[in-house]
Amino acid sequence: MSRASERTAGLSVGKRIMAEKIDVAVVGASGMVGGELLRLLRARKFPVGRFYPFNSGRKPSAVVFGGKRYPCTKPDLRSLKQADLVFFVSTDEVSERFAEKLAADGVWCIDDSAQFRLDERVPLVIPEVNASALDRRSRLIAGPNCTLTGAAVALYRIHRKFVISELRISSYQAVSGAGKRAMEDLERELKHYFSHGSVPALKDRRFPRAIAFNLFPQVGGFDREGLSGEESKVEAELKKIWSSPALKISSTAVRVPVLRGHSLSVWAKTRRAWSLGALRSELARTPGLDFAADPYDYPTPLEAAKTEGVKAGRLRKAKTSPNEFQLWIVSDNLYKGAALNSVEIAECLLRKGLLRKEGR
Ligand SMILES: NC(=O)c1ccc[n+]([C@@H]2O[C@H](COP(=O)([O-])OP(=O)(O)OC[C@H]3O[C@@H](n4cnc5c(N)ncnc54)[C@H](OP(=O)(O)O)[C@@H]3O)[C@@H](O)[C@H]2O)c1
């Protein structure tokens, strides 16, 4: 299969799924991404055989999958080995503890944590961009950070044709990007505001500042150069996914009081010259992207919530230098930024005949 047809194939929704059932485990099934993953596996008719959900085991909890209620338990290697495919949607530490051992034992692992994304032995995959990285060499596959996914998908065709040399990004990131506790904090702050007229300073809050009616330029901790964890991830992971180590990227990651959907304001400078018409035509043909050519048709997080793919609009020439353009990009961090991308990776493995039921 050619690279281009692989990318197109990556978009078809569970159409050529094999009849064979795959035993699936989800570590983090009770979380924000886990919940969406379960819904998407059903909605896209992924051929799930036996189903094993796991959580931290700190509190009794259960998930409903396919109309059936499953209690969640704490994962251990023996239980996880029962699955043909394990989705890791919990924490870096949990992925570190289990994923490599499972993959070495023949279990396919799709990891949404940051643990292996920059490990050169592990492919970091967005199927529309680099499905060709999926092969027999690694049964452990990483999904990227939810912020860069929008840029990686939306700009990939333009990058291939006109070679993006510099990228400046301001990201406006939803609260759900930080998990269910952050969502609960926003809810508590809002409740307090509507009953007491002020935003409280919650003692045990997940974020460094209040998020209700606020925003702050901090996603993760800062390094010595003043970059936040999120800003470093965007740079390193995008370079890896595009196989473009020379690309220069600067970003500012901002947390905003949006429930779901990350938005990006992007300045991209290219090596080759283009016309706006040529950029429009590339964006219109970019796999996984809905591009709005009408400037009034720009996407917003609310409209992008629970939709597949990436949206973009407000394409225009930048005034700051020649060959530089601006674009507005929005994608649902829990869908294409996490759960949907992981399910699409699994579908791709099925189509390639890599993921199958194996007696181990
Ligand atoms: N949220 C996003 O937009 C997004 C995007 C891309 C990637 N990711 C990645 O996806 C993963 C999950 O994020 P999330 O937002 O869904 O977080 P979340 O809402 O906080 O959910 C975390 C899940 O992991 C479980 N868990 C925590 N500690 C565990 C342990 N020691 N053993 C087993 N399970 C454990 C939790 O179980 P309990 O219910 O028992 O606490 C819960 O099911 C993270 O690695 C995150 O970096 C998230």
GROMACS .gro file of C-alpha atoms and ligand atoms in nm:
model
  408
    1MET     CA    1   0.000   0.000   0.000
    2SER     CA    2   0.137   0.343  -0.088
    3ARG     CA    3   0.191   0.603   0.184
    4ALA     CA    4  -0.089   0.816   0.040
    5SER     CA    5  -0.343   0.536   0.018
    6GLU     CA    6  -0.250   0.424   0.368
    7ARG     CA    7  -0.336   0.769   0.495
    8THR     CA    8  -0.669   0.770   0.317
    9ALA     CA    9  -0.742   0.419   0.439
   10GLY     CA   10  -0.676   0.545   0.792
   11LEU     CA   11  -0.991   0.755   0.767
   12SER     CA   12  -1.248   0.489   0.678
   13VAL     CA   13  -1.441   0.409   0.991
   14GLY     CA   14  -1.425   0.042   1.080
   15LYS     CA   15  -1.542  -0.058   0.735
   16ARG     CA   16  -1.308  -0.342   0.669
   17ILE     CA   17  -1.292  -0.482   1.018
   18MET     CA   18  -1.214  -0.850   1.032
   19ALA     CA   19  -1.473  -1.093   1.166
   20GLU     CA   20  -1.219  -1.219   1.420
   21LYS     CA   21  -1.272  -1.077   1.771
   22ILE     CA   22  -0.989  -0.913   1.956
   23ASP     CA   23  -0.966  -0.933   2.337
   24VAL     CA   24  -0.922  -0.578   2.460
   25ALA     CA   25  -0.806  -0.430   2.791
   26VAL     CA   26  -0.840  -0.062   2.879
   27VAL     CA   27  -0.618   0.066   3.162
   28GLY     CA   28  -0.781   0.389   3.282
   29ALA     CA   29  -1.130   0.289   3.168
   30SER     CA   30  -1.293   0.510   3.434
   31GLY     CA   31  -1.112   0.828   3.320
   32MET     CA   32  -1.197   1.106   3.073
   33VAL     CA   33  -1.014   0.946   2.780
   34GLY     CA   34  -1.113   0.595   2.890
   35GLY     CA   35  -1.484   0.681   2.880
   36GLU     CA   36  -1.455   0.815   2.525
   37LEU     CA   37  -1.246   0.518   2.419
   38LEU     CA   38  -1.517   0.276   2.531
   39ARG     CA   39  -1.785   0.472   2.345
   40LEU     CA   40  -1.575   0.492   2.028
   41LEU     CA   41  -1.489   0.121   2.027
   42ARG     CA   42  -1.863   0.048   2.026
   43ALA     CA   43  -1.965   0.326   1.788
   44ARG     CA   44  -1.699   0.226   1.533
   45LYS     CA   45  -1.784  -0.144   1.572
   46PHE     CA   46  -1.434  -0.243   1.671
   47PRO     CA   47  -1.446  -0.624   1.698
   48VAL     CA   48  -1.402  -0.654   2.074
   49GLY     CA   49  -1.408  -1.009   2.208
   50ARG     CA   50  -1.337  -1.031   2.580
   51PHE     CA   51  -1.322  -0.695   2.753
   52TYR     CA   52  -1.108  -0.612   3.057
   53PRO     CA   53  -1.135  -0.264   3.218
   54PHE     CA   54  -0.884  -0.143   3.477
   55ASN     CA   55  -0.856   0.161   3.700
   56SER     CA   56  -0.646   0.265   4.000
   57GLY     CA   57  -0.842   0.033   4.229
   58ARG     CA   58  -0.850   0.316   4.484
   59LYS     CA   59  -1.231   0.328   4.485
   60PRO     CA   60  -1.478   0.065   4.371
   61SER     CA   61  -1.598   0.158   4.025
   62ALA     CA   62  -1.749   0.001   3.718
   63VAL     CA   63  -1.794   0.087   3.351
   64VAL     CA   64  -2.066  -0.007   3.108
   65PHE     CA   65  -1.952  -0.151   2.777
   66GLY     CA   66  -2.187  -0.296   2.517
   67GLY     CA   67  -2.478  -0.272   2.761
   68LYS     CA   68  -2.293  -0.482   3.020
   69ARG     CA   69  -2.156  -0.359   3.351
   70TYR     CA   70  -1.791  -0.443   3.425
   71PRO     CA   71  -1.623  -0.375   3.761
   72CYS     CA   72  -1.283  -0.207   3.720
   73THR     CA   73  -0.985  -0.355   3.901
   74LYS     CA   74  -0.623  -0.262   3.956
   75PRO     CA   75  -0.405  -0.389   3.668
   76ASP     CA   76  -0.139  -0.656   3.705
   77LEU     CA   77   0.075  -0.822   3.441
   78ARG     CA   78  -0.107  -1.154   3.451
   79SER     CA   79  -0.452  -1.001   3.399
   80LEU     CA   80  -0.327  -0.771   3.122
   81LYS     CA   81  -0.166  -1.062   2.936
   82GLN     CA   82  -0.512  -1.207   2.876
   83ALA     CA   83  -0.573  -0.934   2.617
   84ASP     CA   84  -0.456  -0.920   2.254
   85LEU     CA   85  -0.459  -0.540   2.268
   86VAL     CA   86  -0.417  -0.305   2.566
   87PHE     CA   87  -0.507   0.063   2.552
   88PHE     CA   88  -0.315   0.263   2.815
   89VAL     CA   89  -0.509   0.574   2.913
   90SER     CA   90  -0.404   0.622   3.275
   91THR     CA   91  -0.065   0.761   3.381
   92ASP     CA   92   0.298   0.763   3.262
   93GLU     CA   93   0.395   0.544   3.560
   94VAL     CA   94   0.138   0.275   3.481
   95SER     CA   95   0.246   0.264   3.115
   96GLU     CA   96   0.609   0.242   3.221
   97ARG     CA   97   0.533  -0.046   3.456
   98PHE     CA   98   0.351  -0.267   3.206
   99ALA     CA   99   0.364  -0.166   2.840
  100GLU     CA  100   0.714  -0.279   2.738
  101LYS     CA  101   0.678  -0.614   2.916
  102LEU     CA  102   0.344  -0.681   2.750
  103ALA     CA  103   0.469  -0.584   2.404
  104ALA     CA  104   0.771  -0.812   2.449
  105ASP     CA  105   0.524  -1.088   2.528
  106GLY     CA  106   0.327  -1.032   2.206
  107VAL     CA  107   0.048  -0.806   2.334
  108TRP     CA  108  -0.021  -0.496   2.119
  109CYS     CA  109  -0.013  -0.182   2.335
  110ILE     CA  110  -0.141   0.161   2.235
  111ASP     CA  111  -0.023   0.414   2.488
  112ASP     CA  112  -0.176   0.760   2.528
  113SER     CA  113   0.059   0.864   2.806
  114ALA     CA  114   0.379   1.062   2.746
  115GLN     CA  115   0.600   0.776   2.867
  116PHE     CA  116   0.725   0.637   2.534
  117ARG     CA  117   0.644   0.912   2.285
  118LEU     CA  118   1.004   1.019   2.237
  119ASP     CA  119   1.155   0.671   2.268
  120GLU     CA  120   1.314   0.608   1.930
  121ARG     CA  121   1.218   0.240   1.938
  122VAL     CA  122   0.849   0.333   1.971
  123PRO     CA  123   0.650   0.473   1.677
  124LEU     CA  124   0.453   0.790   1.758
  125VAL     CA  125   0.153   0.771   1.531
  126ILE     CA  126  -0.131   0.974   1.386
  127PRO     CA  127  -0.270   0.743   1.115
  128GLU     CA  128  -0.348   1.023   0.866
  129VAL     CA  129   0.013   1.140   0.890
  130ASN     CA  130   0.241   0.841   0.946
  131ALA     CA  131   0.050   0.512   0.937
  132SER     CA  132   0.355   0.372   0.758
  133ALA     CA  133   0.534   0.374   1.098
  134LEU     CA  134   0.308   0.087   1.207
  135ASP     CA  135   0.477  -0.244   1.135
  136ARG     CA  136   0.588  -0.567   1.298
  137ARG     CA  137   0.893  -0.411   1.461
  138SER     CA  138   0.711  -0.259   1.759
  139ARG     CA  139   0.400  -0.384   1.933
  140LEU     CA  140   0.416  -0.078   2.155
  141ILE     CA  141   0.279   0.232   1.983
  142ALA     CA  142   0.245   0.580   2.130
  143GLY     CA  143  -0.026   0.834   2.056
  144PRO     CA  144   0.082   1.200   2.065
  145ASN     CA  145   0.001   1.485   2.299
  146CYS     CA  146  -0.346   1.624   2.231
  147THR     CA  147  -0.226   1.979   2.157
  148LEU     CA  148   0.006   1.915   1.866
  149THR     CA  149  -0.232   1.667   1.702
  150GLY     CA  150  -0.437   1.947   1.544
  151ALA     CA  151  -0.129   2.110   1.391
  152ALA     CA  152   0.024   1.777   1.286
  153VAL     CA  153  -0.288   1.679   1.091
  154ALA     CA  154  -0.389   2.019   0.953
  155LEU     CA  155  -0.048   2.130   0.829
  156TYR     CA  156   0.098   1.801   0.711
  157ARG     CA  157   0.017   1.832   0.340
  158ILE     CA  158   0.135   2.191   0.329
  159HIS     CA  159   0.454   2.087   0.507
  160ARG     CA  160   0.521   1.813   0.251
  161LYS     CA  161   0.467   2.046  -0.042
  162PHE     CA  162   0.606   2.380   0.077
  163VAL     CA  163   0.832   2.269   0.370
  164ILE     CA  164   0.741   2.449   0.691
  165SER     CA  165   1.066   2.578   0.842
  166GLU     CA  166   0.929   2.780   1.136
  167LEU     CA  167   0.612   2.735   1.334
  168ARG     CA  168   0.473   2.962   1.604
  169ILE     CA  169   0.179   2.834   1.804
  170SER     CA  170  -0.044   2.975   2.077
  171SER     CA  171  -0.266   2.702   2.216
  172TYR     CA  172  -0.593   2.754   2.405
  173GLN     CA  173  -0.640   2.429   2.592
  174ALA     CA  174  -0.953   2.282   2.741
  175VAL     CA  175  -0.982   2.175   3.104
  176SER     CA  176  -1.057   1.811   3.012
  177GLY     CA  177  -0.699   1.792   2.879
  178ALA     CA  178  -0.596   1.763   3.244
  179GLY     CA  179  -0.836   1.479   3.327
  180LYS     CA  180  -1.148   1.430   3.532
  181ARG     CA  181  -1.020   1.594   3.852
  182ALA     CA  182  -0.960   1.919   3.666
  183MET     CA  183  -1.313   1.905   3.526
  184GLU     CA  184  -1.445   1.854   3.881
  185ASP     CA  185  -1.244   2.157   3.999
  186LEU     CA  186  -1.396   2.379   3.730
  187GLU     CA  187  -1.742   2.259   3.832
  188ARG     CA  188  -1.671   2.333   4.200
  189GLU     CA  189  -1.538   2.680   4.118
  190LEU     CA  190  -1.842   2.760   3.906
  191LYS     CA  191  -2.086   2.633   4.170
  192HIS     CA  192  -1.914   2.844   4.433
  193TYR     CA  193  -1.922   3.149   4.205
  194PHE     CA  194  -2.293   3.115   4.136
  195SER     CA  195  -2.380   3.066   4.502
  196HIS     CA  196  -2.128   3.308   4.662
  197GLY     CA  197  -2.039   3.553   4.383
  198SER     CA  198  -1.663   3.481   4.381
  199VAL     CA  199  -1.424   3.223   4.240
  200PRO     CA  200  -1.274   3.025   4.532
  201ALA     CA  201  -0.905   2.936   4.578
  202LEU     CA  202  -0.961   2.560   4.615
  203LYS     CA  203  -0.698   2.409   4.844
  204ASP     CA  204  -0.658   2.080   4.661
  205ARG     CA  205  -0.706   2.210   4.305
  206ARG     CA  206  -0.540   2.042   4.008
  207PHE     CA  207  -0.432   2.366   3.839
  208PRO     CA  208  -0.185   2.636   3.955
  209ARG     CA  209  -0.460   2.903   3.942
  210ALA     CA  210  -0.837   2.920   3.941
  211ILE     CA  211  -0.974   2.834   3.597
  212ALA     CA  212  -1.336   2.958   3.616
  213PHE     CA  213  -1.362   3.291   3.426
  214ASN     CA  214  -0.982   3.286   3.398
  215LEU     CA  215  -0.692   3.158   3.188
  216PHE     CA  216  -0.321   3.109   3.254
  217PRO     CA  217  -0.008   3.051   3.042
  218GLN     CA  218   0.098   2.735   3.222
  219VAL     CA  219   0.036   2.376   3.117
  220GLY     CA  220   0.273   2.157   3.320
  221GLY     CA  221   0.584   2.272   3.506
  222PHE     CA  222   0.853   2.505   3.368
  223ASP     CA  223   1.207   2.399   3.274
  224ARG     CA  224   1.525   2.606   3.317
  225GLU     CA  225   1.465   2.791   2.992
  226GLY     CA  226   1.112   2.883   3.101
  227LEU     CA  227   0.932   2.639   2.868
  228SER     CA  228   0.630   2.460   3.010
  229GLY     CA  229   0.605   2.081   2.987
  230GLU     CA  230   0.334   2.113   2.722
  231GLU     CA  231   0.541   2.354   2.510
  232SER     CA  232   0.836   2.111   2.513
  233LYS     CA  233   0.611   1.819   2.418
  234VAL     CA  234   0.459   2.009   2.125
  235GLU     CA  235   0.804   2.082   1.985
  236ALA     CA  236   0.965   1.741   2.032
  237GLU     CA  237   0.665   1.529   1.931
  238LEU     CA  238   0.575   1.727   1.620
  239LYS     CA  239   0.934   1.699   1.495
  240LYS     CA  240   0.919   1.323   1.548
  241ILE     CA  241   0.580   1.269   1.383
  242TRP     CA  242   0.674   1.474   1.079
  243SER     CA  243   1.031   1.330   1.075
  244SER     CA  244   1.149   1.693   1.060
  245PRO     CA  245   1.427   1.748   1.315
  246ALA     CA  246   1.530   2.083   1.158
  247LEU     CA  247   1.185   2.240   1.204
  248LYS     CA  248   1.189   2.538   1.444
  249ILE     CA  249   0.891   2.558   1.678
  250SER     CA  250   0.799   2.813   1.945
  251SER     CA  251   0.475   2.788   2.137
  252THR     CA  252   0.282   2.930   2.431
  253ALA     CA  253   0.036   2.688   2.590
  254VAL     CA  254  -0.257   2.851   2.768
  255ARG     CA  255  -0.524   2.678   2.976
  256VAL     CA  256  -0.871   2.823   2.916
  257PRO     CA  257  -1.208   2.750   3.081
  258VAL     CA  258  -1.336   2.543   2.787
  259LEU     CA  259  -1.466   2.196   2.870
  260ARG     CA  260  -1.330   2.011   2.568
  261GLY     CA  261  -1.150   2.107   2.247
  262HIS     CA  262  -0.803   2.255   2.207
  263SER     CA  263  -0.764   2.556   1.974
  264LEU     CA  264  -0.442   2.668   1.808
  265SER     CA  265  -0.347   3.000   1.657
  266VAL     CA  266  -0.063   2.919   1.420
  267TRP     CA  267   0.198   3.115   1.222
  268ALA     CA  268   0.381   2.895   0.971
  269LYS     CA  269   0.675   3.003   0.760
  270THR     CA  270   0.767   2.789   0.461
  271ARG     CA  271   1.084   2.742   0.260
  272ARG     CA  272   0.901   2.734  -0.074
  273ALA     CA  273   0.674   3.010  -0.203
  274TRP     CA  274   0.298   2.955  -0.231
  275SER     CA  275  -0.020   3.138  -0.323
  276LEU     CA  276  -0.318   3.144  -0.088
  277GLY     CA  277  -0.510   2.949  -0.355
  278ALA     CA  278  -0.247   2.673  -0.345
  279LEU     CA  279  -0.263   2.657   0.036
  280ARG     CA  280  -0.644   2.640   0.025
  281SER     CA  281  -0.627   2.357  -0.221
  282GLU     CA  282  -0.380   2.161  -0.003
  283LEU     CA  283  -0.593   2.217   0.309
  284ALA     CA  284  -0.908   2.106   0.126
  285ARG     CA  285  -0.735   1.779   0.034
  286THR     CA  286  -0.569   1.713   0.370
  287PRO     CA  287  -0.685   1.377   0.514
  288GLY     CA  288  -0.864   1.412   0.848
  289LEU     CA  289  -0.915   1.790   0.811
  290ASP     CA  290  -1.233   1.994   0.762
  291PHE     CA  291  -1.111   2.323   0.622
  292ALA     CA  292  -1.344   2.625   0.612
  293ALA     CA  293  -1.241   2.855   0.327
  294ASP     CA  294  -1.504   3.113   0.428
  295PRO     CA  295  -1.347   3.322   0.709
  296TYR     CA  296  -1.680   3.348   0.891
  297ASP     CA  297  -1.704   2.970   0.904
  298TYR     CA  298  -1.419   2.930   1.157
  299PRO     CA  299  -1.442   2.633   1.396
  300THR     CA  300  -1.486   2.666   1.774
  301PRO     CA  301  -1.428   2.413   2.052
  302LEU     CA  302  -1.798   2.392   2.135
  303GLU     CA  303  -1.885   2.298   1.778
  304ALA     CA  304  -1.586   2.065   1.746
  305ALA     CA  305  -1.672   1.872   2.066
  306LYS     CA  306  -1.737   1.502   2.002
  307THR     CA  307  -1.666   1.537   1.632
  308GLU     CA  308  -1.402   1.341   1.450
  309GLY     CA  309  -1.102   1.487   1.279
  310VAL     CA  310  -0.950   1.833   1.294
  311LYS     CA  311  -1.107   2.163   1.183
  312ALA     CA  312  -0.933   2.474   1.050
  313GLY     CA  313  -1.024   2.818   0.919
  314ARG     CA  314  -0.917   3.182   0.896
  315LEU     CA  315  -0.631   3.112   0.656
  316ARG     CA  316  -0.447   3.432   0.570
  317LYS     CA  317  -0.108   3.569   0.475
  318ALA     CA  318   0.095   3.683   0.777
  319LYS     CA  319   0.233   4.038   0.764
  320THR     CA  320   0.546   3.949   0.960
  321SER     CA  321   0.751   3.789   0.682
  322PRO     CA  322   0.727   3.654   0.327
  323ASN     CA  323   0.612   3.292   0.290
  324GLU     CA  324   0.438   3.307   0.628
  325PHE     CA  325   0.070   3.232   0.677
  326GLN     CA  326  -0.172   3.213   0.970
  327LEU     CA  327  -0.432   2.948   1.047
  328TRP     CA  328  -0.682   2.874   1.324
  329ILE     CA  329  -0.708   2.504   1.416
  330VAL     CA  330  -0.948   2.326   1.655
  331SER     CA  331  -0.976   1.961   1.755
  332ASP     CA  332  -1.142   1.767   2.035
  333ASN     CA  333  -0.861   1.672   2.273
  334LEU     CA  334  -1.049   1.367   2.400
  335TYR     CA  335  -1.130   1.241   2.047
  336LYS     CA  336  -0.861   1.305   1.785
  337GLY     CA  337  -0.626   1.422   2.061
  338ALA     CA  338  -0.651   1.088   2.244
  339ALA     CA  339  -0.924   0.820   2.229
  340LEU     CA  340  -1.018   0.845   1.861
  341ASN     CA  341  -0.656   0.849   1.747
  342SER     CA  342  -0.589   0.537   1.955
  343VAL     CA  343  -0.888   0.352   1.810
  344GLU     CA  344  -0.781   0.459   1.460
  345ILE     CA  345  -0.434   0.318   1.527
  346ALA     CA  346  -0.595  -0.013   1.631
  347GLU     CA  347  -0.813  -0.013   1.316
  348CYS     CA  348  -0.505   0.050   1.108
  349LEU     CA  349  -0.327  -0.246   1.271
  350LEU     CA  350  -0.628  -0.462   1.183
  351ARG     CA  351  -0.635  -0.347   0.822
  352LYS     CA  352  -0.265  -0.417   0.788
  353GLY     CA  353  -0.321  -0.768   0.922
  354LEU     CA  354  -0.082  -0.698   1.211
  355LEU     CA  355  -0.331  -0.717   1.498
  356ARG     CA  356  -0.496  -1.056   1.515
  357LYS     CA  357  -0.605  -1.310   1.767
  358GLU     CA  358  -0.300  -1.508   1.863
  359GLY     CA  359  -0.267  -1.799   2.099
  360ARG     CA  360   0.013  -1.695   2.328
  361LIG     N1  361  -0.734   1.426   2.867
  361LIG     C1  362  -0.681   1.443   2.747
  361LIG     O1  363  -0.724   1.530   2.667
  361LIG     C2  364  -0.565   1.358   2.703
  361LIG     C3  365  -0.517   1.371   2.572
  361LIG     C4  366  -0.408   1.293   2.530
  361LIG     C5  367  -0.352   1.203   2.618
  361LIG     N2  368  -0.401   1.195   2.744
  361LIG     C6  369  -0.338   1.097   2.833
  361LIG     O2  370  -0.436   0.997   2.862
  361LIG     C7  371  -0.418   0.947   2.993
  361LIG     C8  372  -0.549   0.957   3.069
  361LIG     O3  373  -0.588   1.092   3.079
  361LIG     P1  374  -0.732   1.133   3.134
  361LIG     O4  375  -0.747   1.277   3.099
  361LIG     O5  376  -0.834   1.035   3.091
  361LIG     O6  377  -0.709   1.121   3.293
  361LIG     P2  378  -0.820   1.097   3.409
  361LIG     O7  379  -0.952   1.148   3.368
  361LIG     O8  380  -0.758   1.152   3.531
  361LIG     O9  381  -0.829   0.937   3.419
  361LIG     C9  382  -0.717   0.861   3.461
  361LIG    C10  383  -0.754   0.714   3.459
  361LIG    O10  384  -0.639   0.639   3.495
  361LIG    C11  385  -0.671   0.558   3.608
  361LIG     N3  386  -0.555   0.538   3.694
  361LIG    C12  387  -0.491   0.631   3.770
  361LIG     N4  388  -0.391   0.573   3.839
  361LIG    C13  389  -0.390   0.442   3.804
  361LIG    C14  390  -0.313   0.328   3.842
  361LIG     N5  391  -0.212   0.339   3.930
  361LIG     N6  392  -0.343   0.208   3.788
  361LIG    C15  393  -0.445   0.196   3.699
  361LIG     N7  394  -0.523   0.298   3.660
  361LIG    C16  395  -0.495   0.420   3.712
  361LIG    C17  396  -0.783   0.631   3.678
  361LIG    O11  397  -0.854   0.542   3.765
  361LIG     P3  398  -0.946   0.596   3.887
  361LIG    O12  399  -1.080   0.627   3.826
  361LIG    O13  400  -0.949   0.480   3.978
  361LIG    O14  401  -0.877   0.715   3.945
  361LIG    C18  402  -0.864   0.677   3.558
  361LIG    O15  403  -0.938   0.570   3.505
  361LIG    C19  404  -0.301   1.027   3.053
  361LIG    O16  405  -0.183   0.955   3.035
  361LIG    C20  406  -0.298   1.153   2.969
  361LIG    O17  407  -0.171   1.211   2.963
  361LIG    C21  408  -0.506   1.268   2.789
   0.00000   0.00000   0.00000
